[in-house]
C-alpha cells in the first residue's frame, strides 16, 4: 500500500489514523501509518502491548480491534491508538478543537 511521507522535523513516531475520526472503528476500513524519524520500513508494531511484527510496513489496514502503537528504530514508541469494533459509536474529529468551535459528531453504526 501507499504510506504518506512523515512531516518534516518529526521526532517521536505518531500514528496517523485514516479516516481521521476518534474513536476509530473497524467498519470504517481504518488504516494506521507510523510517521516520524527513524528507519522507514523497519517499523515494529504492537497490539495491546504485545509485539505483532518487527520490521513491518509503515502502514497497514487494521483487521482486529485493539490498542496499537508503533516503534521506529532510533525514535521511540508512538502514543497509543484504540480501534474499536462496537455496534454503535459517537465519533468526533481526531484533531484538537477550540472552545466554542462548531463540530458535527456522527453517530456511526
Short mmCIF file of C-alpha atoms in Angstrom, two decimals:
data_model
loop_
_atom_site.label_atom_id
_atom_site.label_comp_id
_atom_site.label_asym_id
_atom_site.label_seq_id
_atom_site.Cartn_x
_atom_site.Cartn_y
_atom_site.Cartn_z
CA UNK A 1 0.00 0.00 0.00
CA UNK A 2 0.85 3.69 -0.14
CA UNK A 3 2.09 5.44 3.01
CA UNK A 4 2.19 9.24 3.38
CA UNK A 5 5.58 10.85 3.95
CA UNK A 6 6.45 11.83 7.52
CA UNK A 7 6.20 15.52 8.42
CA UNK A 8 9.49 17.45 8.41
CA UNK A 9 11.21 17.54 11.78
CA UNK A 10 9.09 14.78 13.33
CA UNK A 11 10.91 13.04 16.21
CA UNK A 12 8.74 10.69 18.27
CA UNK A 13 6.64 8.49 15.99
CA UNK A 14 2.97 9.34 15.65
CA UNK A 15 0.18 7.06 14.49
CA UNK A 16 -1.84 8.67 11.72
CA UNK A 17 -5.39 7.27 11.61
CA UNK A 18 -7.38 7.32 8.39
CA UNK A 19 -10.25 8.14 8.37
CA UNK A 20 -9.48 10.79 10.98
CA UNK A 21 -12.28 10.05 13.47
CA UNK A 22 -11.98 9.11 17.12
CA UNK A 23 -12.61 6.52 18.25
CA UNK A 24 -11.53 4.59 15.17
CA UNK A 25 -13.89 1.75 14.29
CA UNK A 26 -13.14 -1.32 12.20
CA UNK A 27 -16.05 -0.93 9.80
CA UNK A 28 -14.51 2.34 8.56
CA UNK A 29 -11.58 0.41 6.96
CA UNK A 30 -9.08 2.02 9.35
CA UNK A 31 -5.51 2.49 8.10
CA UNK A 32 -2.71 3.19 10.58
CA UNK A 33 0.50 4.90 9.44
CA UNK A 34 3.60 5.17 11.63
CA UNK A 35 5.11 8.58 10.94
CA UNK A 36 8.30 10.03 12.34
CA UNK A 37 12.05 9.95 12.15
CA UNK A 38 13.92 6.67 12.19
CA UNK A 39 14.30 3.94 9.62
CA UNK A 40 11.38 3.68 7.17
CA UNK A 41 10.21 0.14 6.51
CA UNK A 42 11.63 -1.10 9.82
CA UNK A 43 8.57 -0.37 11.95
CA UNK A 44 7.76 -2.57 14.93
CA UNK A 45 4.01 -2.76 15.59
CA UNK A 46 2.39 -3.57 18.93
CA UNK A 47 -1.20 -4.60 19.55
CA UNK A 48 -2.44 -4.50 23.17
CA UNK A 49 1.17 -4.16 24.36
CA UNK A 50 2.34 -7.30 22.57
CA UNK A 51 4.68 -7.17 19.57
CA UNK A 52 2.68 -8.04 16.46
CA UNK A 53 5.52 -7.90 13.96
CA UNK A 54 9.00 -6.47 13.61
CA UNK A 55 10.48 -4.69 10.58
CA UNK A 56 6.99 -4.40 9.19
CA UNK A 57 5.43 -1.87 6.82
CA UNK A 58 4.96 1.77 7.78
CA UNK A 59 1.20 1.50 7.24
CA UNK A 60 -1.49 -1.19 7.17
CA UNK A 61 -5.26 -1.66 7.27
CA UNK A 62 -6.46 -2.83 10.68
CA UNK A 63 -8.43 -6.09 10.75
CA UNK A 64 -8.83 -6.56 14.51
CA UNK A 65 -9.88 -4.27 17.35
CA UNK A 66 -7.26 -3.35 19.93
CA UNK A 67 -4.81 -0.68 21.07
CA UNK A 68 -1.98 -0.13 18.59
CA UNK A 69 1.43 1.54 18.93
CA UNK A 70 4.45 1.63 16.66
CA UNK A 71 8.19 1.96 17.11
CA UNK A 72 10.70 3.26 14.55
CA UNK A 73 14.38 2.45 15.24
CA UNK A 74 16.05 5.41 16.91
CA UNK A 75 12.86 7.36 17.63
CA UNK A 76 10.88 5.50 20.30
CA UNK A 77 7.30 4.37 20.82
CA UNK A 78 4.27 6.25 19.49
CA UNK A 79 1.26 7.24 21.59
CA UNK A 80 -1.42 4.50 21.50
CA UNK A 81 -4.41 4.45 19.15
CA UNK A 82 -7.52 2.46 20.04
CA UNK A 83 -9.53 0.75 17.27
CA UNK A 84 -12.97 -0.49 18.32
CA UNK A 85 -15.44 -2.97 16.88
CA UNK A 86 -18.61 -1.82 18.63
CA UNK A 87 -22.14 -1.77 17.25
CA UNK A 88 -22.52 1.99 17.61
CA UNK A 89 -20.11 4.84 18.31
CA UNK A 90 -20.42 8.59 18.70
CA UNK A 91 -17.35 9.85 16.83
CA UNK A 92 -15.54 13.18 16.79
CA UNK A 93 -12.64 14.59 14.80
CA UNK A 94 -9.20 13.23 15.68
CA UNK A 95 -7.71 16.74 15.83
CA UNK A 96 -7.89 19.28 18.68
CA UNK A 97 -10.86 21.62 18.84
CA UNK A 98 -11.09 25.11 20.32
CA UNK A 99 -13.76 26.10 22.82
CA UNK A 100 -16.80 27.47 21.01
CA UNK A 101 -15.86 25.82 17.70
CA UNK A 102 -18.78 24.16 15.87
CA UNK A 103 -18.39 20.42 15.29
CA UNK A 104 -20.59 17.65 13.90
CA UNK A 105 -20.43 14.37 15.85
CA UNK A 106 -21.71 11.49 13.73
CA UNK A 107 -23.31 8.50 15.44
CA UNK A 108 -21.93 5.58 13.43
CA UNK A 109 -23.46 2.10 13.38
#
